[in-house]
Short mmCIF file of C-alpha atoms and ligand atoms in Angstrom, two decimals:
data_model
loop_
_atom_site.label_atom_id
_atom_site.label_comp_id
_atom_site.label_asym_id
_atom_site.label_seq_id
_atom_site.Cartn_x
_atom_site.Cartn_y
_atom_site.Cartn_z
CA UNK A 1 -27.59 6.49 8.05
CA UNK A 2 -29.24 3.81 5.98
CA UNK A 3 -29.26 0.47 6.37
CA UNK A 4 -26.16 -0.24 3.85
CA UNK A 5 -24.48 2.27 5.39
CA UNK A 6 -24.57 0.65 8.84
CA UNK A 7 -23.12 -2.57 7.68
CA UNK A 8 -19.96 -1.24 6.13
CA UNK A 9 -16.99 -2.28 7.14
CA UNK A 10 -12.85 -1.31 7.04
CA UNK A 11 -10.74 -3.52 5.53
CA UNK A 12 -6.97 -3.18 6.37
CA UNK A 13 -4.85 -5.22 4.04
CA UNK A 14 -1.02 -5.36 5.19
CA UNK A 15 1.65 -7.16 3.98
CA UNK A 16 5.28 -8.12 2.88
CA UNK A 17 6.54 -6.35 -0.38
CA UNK A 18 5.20 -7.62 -3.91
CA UNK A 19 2.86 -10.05 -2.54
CA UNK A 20 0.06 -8.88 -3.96
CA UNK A 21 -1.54 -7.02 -1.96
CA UNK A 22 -2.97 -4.55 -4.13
CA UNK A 23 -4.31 -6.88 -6.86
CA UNK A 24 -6.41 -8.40 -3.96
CA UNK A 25 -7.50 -4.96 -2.46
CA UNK A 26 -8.58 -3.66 -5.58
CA UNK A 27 -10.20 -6.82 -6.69
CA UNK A 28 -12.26 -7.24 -2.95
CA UNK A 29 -13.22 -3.40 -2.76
CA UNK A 30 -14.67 -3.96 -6.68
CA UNK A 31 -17.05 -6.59 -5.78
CA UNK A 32 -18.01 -5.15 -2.51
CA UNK A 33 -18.38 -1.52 -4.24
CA UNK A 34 -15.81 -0.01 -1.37
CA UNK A 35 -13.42 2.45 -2.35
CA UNK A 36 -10.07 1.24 -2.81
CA UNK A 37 -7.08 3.34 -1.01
CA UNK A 38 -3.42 2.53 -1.67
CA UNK A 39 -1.65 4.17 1.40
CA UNK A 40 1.78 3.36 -0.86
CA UNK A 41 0.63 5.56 -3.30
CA UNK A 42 0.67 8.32 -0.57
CA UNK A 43 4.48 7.67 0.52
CA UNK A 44 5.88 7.35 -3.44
CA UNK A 45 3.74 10.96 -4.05
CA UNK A 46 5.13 12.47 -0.97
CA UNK A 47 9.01 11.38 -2.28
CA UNK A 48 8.28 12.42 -5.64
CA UNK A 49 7.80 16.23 -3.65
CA UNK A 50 11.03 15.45 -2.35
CA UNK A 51 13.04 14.95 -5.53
CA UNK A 52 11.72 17.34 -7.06
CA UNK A 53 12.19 19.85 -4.93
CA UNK A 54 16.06 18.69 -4.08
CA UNK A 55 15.01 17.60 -0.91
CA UNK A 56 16.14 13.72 -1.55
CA UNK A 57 18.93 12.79 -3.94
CA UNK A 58 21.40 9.69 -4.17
CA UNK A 59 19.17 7.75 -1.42
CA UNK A 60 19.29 10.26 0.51
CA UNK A 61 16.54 12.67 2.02
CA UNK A 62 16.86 16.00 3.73
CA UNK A 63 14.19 15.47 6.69
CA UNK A 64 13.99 18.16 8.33
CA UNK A 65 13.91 19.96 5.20
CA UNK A 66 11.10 17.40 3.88
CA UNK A 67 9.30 18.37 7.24
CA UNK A 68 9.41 22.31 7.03
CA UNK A 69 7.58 21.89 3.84
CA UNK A 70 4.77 19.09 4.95
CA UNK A 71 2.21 21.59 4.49
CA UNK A 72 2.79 22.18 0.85
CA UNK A 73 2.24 19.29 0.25
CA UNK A 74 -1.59 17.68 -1.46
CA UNK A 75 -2.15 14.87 -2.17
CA UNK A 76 -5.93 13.27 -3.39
CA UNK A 77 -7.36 10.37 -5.49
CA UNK A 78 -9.38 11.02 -8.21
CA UNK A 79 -11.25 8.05 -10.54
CA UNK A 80 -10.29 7.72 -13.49
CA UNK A 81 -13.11 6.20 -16.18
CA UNK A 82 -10.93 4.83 -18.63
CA UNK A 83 -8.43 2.88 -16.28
CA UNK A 84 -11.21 2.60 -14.00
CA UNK A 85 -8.88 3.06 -11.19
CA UNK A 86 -8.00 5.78 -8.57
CA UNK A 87 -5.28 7.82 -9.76
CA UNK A 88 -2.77 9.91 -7.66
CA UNK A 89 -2.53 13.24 -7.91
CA UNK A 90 0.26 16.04 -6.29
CA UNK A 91 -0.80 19.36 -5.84
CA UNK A 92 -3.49 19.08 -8.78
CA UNK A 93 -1.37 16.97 -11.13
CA UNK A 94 -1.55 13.70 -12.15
CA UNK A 95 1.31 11.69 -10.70
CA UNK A 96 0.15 7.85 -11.24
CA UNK A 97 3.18 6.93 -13.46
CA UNK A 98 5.62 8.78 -12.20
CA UNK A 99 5.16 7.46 -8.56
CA UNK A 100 5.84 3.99 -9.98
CA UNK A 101 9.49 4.48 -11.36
CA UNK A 102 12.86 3.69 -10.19
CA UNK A 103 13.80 7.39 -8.79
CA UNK A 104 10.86 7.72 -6.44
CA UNK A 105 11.51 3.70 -5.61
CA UNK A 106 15.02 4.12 -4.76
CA UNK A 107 13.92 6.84 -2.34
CA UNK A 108 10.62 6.30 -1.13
CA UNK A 109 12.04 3.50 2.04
CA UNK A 110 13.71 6.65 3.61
CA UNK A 111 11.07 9.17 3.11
CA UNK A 112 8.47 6.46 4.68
CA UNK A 113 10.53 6.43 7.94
CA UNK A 114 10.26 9.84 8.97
CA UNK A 115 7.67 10.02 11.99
CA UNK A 116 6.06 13.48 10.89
CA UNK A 117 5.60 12.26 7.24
CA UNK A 118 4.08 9.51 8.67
CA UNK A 119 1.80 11.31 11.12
CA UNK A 120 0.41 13.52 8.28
CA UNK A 121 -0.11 10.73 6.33
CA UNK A 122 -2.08 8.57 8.63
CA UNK A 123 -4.12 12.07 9.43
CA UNK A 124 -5.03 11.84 5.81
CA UNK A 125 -6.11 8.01 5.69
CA UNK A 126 -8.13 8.42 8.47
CA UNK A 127 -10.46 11.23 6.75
CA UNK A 128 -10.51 9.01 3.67
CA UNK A 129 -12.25 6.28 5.73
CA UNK A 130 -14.59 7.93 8.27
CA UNK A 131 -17.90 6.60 6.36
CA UNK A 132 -16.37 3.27 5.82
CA UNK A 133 -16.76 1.12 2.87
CA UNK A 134 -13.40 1.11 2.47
CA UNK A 135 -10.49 -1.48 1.16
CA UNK A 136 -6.75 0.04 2.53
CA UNK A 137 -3.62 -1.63 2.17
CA UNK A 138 -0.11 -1.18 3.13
CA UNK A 139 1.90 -1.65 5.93
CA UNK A 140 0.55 -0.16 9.11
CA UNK A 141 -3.26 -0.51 8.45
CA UNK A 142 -4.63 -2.54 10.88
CA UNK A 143 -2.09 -1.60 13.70
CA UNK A 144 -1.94 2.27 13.34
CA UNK A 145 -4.22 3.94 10.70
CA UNK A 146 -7.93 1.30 11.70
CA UNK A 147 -6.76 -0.35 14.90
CA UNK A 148 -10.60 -1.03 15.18
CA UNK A 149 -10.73 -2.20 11.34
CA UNK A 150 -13.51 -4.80 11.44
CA UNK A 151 -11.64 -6.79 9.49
CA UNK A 152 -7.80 -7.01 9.20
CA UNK A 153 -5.79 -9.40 6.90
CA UNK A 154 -2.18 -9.78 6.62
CA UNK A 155 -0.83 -10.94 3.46
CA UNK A 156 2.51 -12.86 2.87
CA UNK A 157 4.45 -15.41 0.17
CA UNK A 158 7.95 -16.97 1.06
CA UNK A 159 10.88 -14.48 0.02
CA UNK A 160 11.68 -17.43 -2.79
CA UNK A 161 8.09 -17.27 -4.13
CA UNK A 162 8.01 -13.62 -4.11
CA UNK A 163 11.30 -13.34 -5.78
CA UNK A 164 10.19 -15.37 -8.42
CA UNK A 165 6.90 -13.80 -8.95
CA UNK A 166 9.07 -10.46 -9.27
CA UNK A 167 11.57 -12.17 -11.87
CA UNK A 168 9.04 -13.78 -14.40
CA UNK A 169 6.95 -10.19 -14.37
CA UNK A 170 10.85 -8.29 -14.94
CA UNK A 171 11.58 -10.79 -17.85
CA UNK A 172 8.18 -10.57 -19.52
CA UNK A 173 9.25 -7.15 -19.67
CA UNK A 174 12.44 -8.15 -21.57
CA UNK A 175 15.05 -7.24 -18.57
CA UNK A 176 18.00 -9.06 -18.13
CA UNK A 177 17.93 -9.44 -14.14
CA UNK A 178 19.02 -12.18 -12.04
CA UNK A 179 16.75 -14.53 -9.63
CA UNK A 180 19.81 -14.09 -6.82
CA UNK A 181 19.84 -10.48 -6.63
CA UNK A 182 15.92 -9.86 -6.47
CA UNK A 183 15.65 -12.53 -3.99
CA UNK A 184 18.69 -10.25 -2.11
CA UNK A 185 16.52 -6.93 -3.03
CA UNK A 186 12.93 -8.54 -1.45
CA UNK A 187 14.80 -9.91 1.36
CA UNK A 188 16.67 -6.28 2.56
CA UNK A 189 13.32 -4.48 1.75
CA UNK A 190 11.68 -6.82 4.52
CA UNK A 191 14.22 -6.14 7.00
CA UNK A 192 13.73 -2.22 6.39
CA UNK A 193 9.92 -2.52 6.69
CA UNK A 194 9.98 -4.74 9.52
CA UNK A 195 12.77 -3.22 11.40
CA UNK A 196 12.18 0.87 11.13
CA UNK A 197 11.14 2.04 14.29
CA UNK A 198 8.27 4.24 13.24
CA UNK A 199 5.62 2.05 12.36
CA UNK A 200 6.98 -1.25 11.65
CA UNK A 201 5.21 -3.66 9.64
CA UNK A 202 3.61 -6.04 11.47
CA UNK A 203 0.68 -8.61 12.02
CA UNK A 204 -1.83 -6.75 14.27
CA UNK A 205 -2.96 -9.55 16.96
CA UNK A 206 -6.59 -10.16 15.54
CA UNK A 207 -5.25 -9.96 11.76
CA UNK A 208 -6.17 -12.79 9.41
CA UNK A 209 -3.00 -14.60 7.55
CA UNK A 210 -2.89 -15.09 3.88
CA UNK A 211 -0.03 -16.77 3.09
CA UNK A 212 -0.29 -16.75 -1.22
CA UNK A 213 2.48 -19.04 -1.75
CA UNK A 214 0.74 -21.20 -3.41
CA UNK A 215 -2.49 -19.67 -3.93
CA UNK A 216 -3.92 -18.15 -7.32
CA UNK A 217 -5.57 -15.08 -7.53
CA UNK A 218 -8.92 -16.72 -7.84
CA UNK A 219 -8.86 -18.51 -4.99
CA UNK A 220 -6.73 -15.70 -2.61
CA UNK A 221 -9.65 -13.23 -3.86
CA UNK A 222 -12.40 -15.85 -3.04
CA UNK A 223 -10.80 -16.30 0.13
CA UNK A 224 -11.04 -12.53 0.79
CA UNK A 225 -14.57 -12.13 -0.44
CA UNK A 226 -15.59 -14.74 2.24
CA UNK A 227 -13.61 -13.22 5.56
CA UNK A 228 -15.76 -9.48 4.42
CA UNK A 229 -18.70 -10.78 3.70
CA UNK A 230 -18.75 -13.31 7.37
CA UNK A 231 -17.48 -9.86 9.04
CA UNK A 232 -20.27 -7.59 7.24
CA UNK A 233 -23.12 -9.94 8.57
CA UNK A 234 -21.98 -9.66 11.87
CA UNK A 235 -21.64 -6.39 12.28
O1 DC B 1 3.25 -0.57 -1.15
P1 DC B 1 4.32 0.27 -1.85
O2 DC B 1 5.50 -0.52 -2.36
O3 DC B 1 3.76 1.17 -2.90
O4 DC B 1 4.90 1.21 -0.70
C1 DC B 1 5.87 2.16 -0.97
C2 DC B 1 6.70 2.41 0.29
O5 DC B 1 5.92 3.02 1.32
C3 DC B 1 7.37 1.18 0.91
O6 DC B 1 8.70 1.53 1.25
C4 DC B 1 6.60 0.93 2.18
C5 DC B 1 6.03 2.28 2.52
N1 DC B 1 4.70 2.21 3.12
C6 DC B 1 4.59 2.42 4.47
O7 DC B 1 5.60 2.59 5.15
N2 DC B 1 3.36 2.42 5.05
C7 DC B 1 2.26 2.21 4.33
N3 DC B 1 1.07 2.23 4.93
C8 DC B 1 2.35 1.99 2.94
C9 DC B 1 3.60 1.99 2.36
#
């Protein structure tokens, strides 16, 4: 081990719904040169399995089912040049896109809850950062997957601000939504996150707040860059 080597670092970046947490994970792993991991990514790939092989439908999800065929199921990231980001793939296939749409949304809260998906998950994550250099975020980071992360933050933005975030990005779209029933939407995905009894999100002890509510990206990834580069001199 070289030098470099020795002084990287885990990051585990956990957090509320849509508040950011990936833009700043990507963005801190880029200037370090760390890998970037979404552990989301993992959970939408493993529901898009699900649906389409009839093992979740209406928000619902055949478990045990879901768990006889764990093994089946493959799931890597490979780098992609030209959106110079880590794309997901399913047994060999490019699933990026499709992980991101409202089927494998609707479904994916379920699927995350089941303790063996979760333990094969985690399994995975923890391969993905034995050398270090590594930038992971989701919701069970720093407590379950890097307990010993050197460095831990916990990311969070009021419900309102979140909501609001969530509305101006829906409208730039050109979708007719309402402020009342996104705020409603963030507010019972919270509860589910925070109350499931595998793994529920929350702030590991030694985890650093960032509270974005009225920070810009700028100055949240500035913020960031700081915390890793204080932890990487003292390790
Ligand atoms: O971060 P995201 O919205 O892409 O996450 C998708 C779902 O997976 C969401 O319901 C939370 C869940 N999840 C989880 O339970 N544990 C993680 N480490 C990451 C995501």
């Amino acid at each position: 081990m070289n030098q470099t080597d020795s002084k990287k670092i885990v990051i585990a970046i956990d957090g509320h719904s849509s508040c950011g947490k990936s833009t700043v994970a990507k963005q801190l792993a880029k200037q370090l040169g760390y890998l970037y991991l979404d552990s989301g990514a993992m959970y939408r790939a493993v529901t898009l399995f699900a649906l389409r092989n009839q093992l979740a439908k209406n928000g619902t999800v055949d478990e045990q089912g879901l768990i006889d065929r764990l093994e089946e199921i493959k799931i890597e990231f490979h780098w992609n040049e030209a959106s110079r980001q880590n794309e997901t793939y399913l047994n060999g296939e490019n699933v990026e896109e499709e992980i991101r749409q409202l089927p494998v949304a609707n479904h994916v809260s379920p699927v995350a809850t089941i303790k063996e998906v979760r333990q094969a998950m985690v399994k995975q994550q923890q391969e993905l950062g034995k050398n270090k250099g590594i930038v992971m975020d989701g919701r069970d980071i720093g407590t379950v997957v890097f307990p010993q992360a050197e460095l831990k933050i916990f990311m969070t933005a009021s419900p309102e601000v979140r909501a609001q975030r969530r509305y101006d990005e829906l409208t730039a779209k050109g979708q007719q939504v309402q402020l009342d029933e996104i705020l409603k939407n963030v507010e019972d995905r919270d509860r589910i996150d925070s109350g499931r009894k595998e793994s529920p999100l929350m702030r590991a002890d030694d985890a650093l707040i960032l509270d974005n509510s009225y920070l810009n990206r700028e100055e949240q990834l500035k913020w960031a860059v700081e915390r890793a580069k204080e932890r990487i001199e003292n390790c």
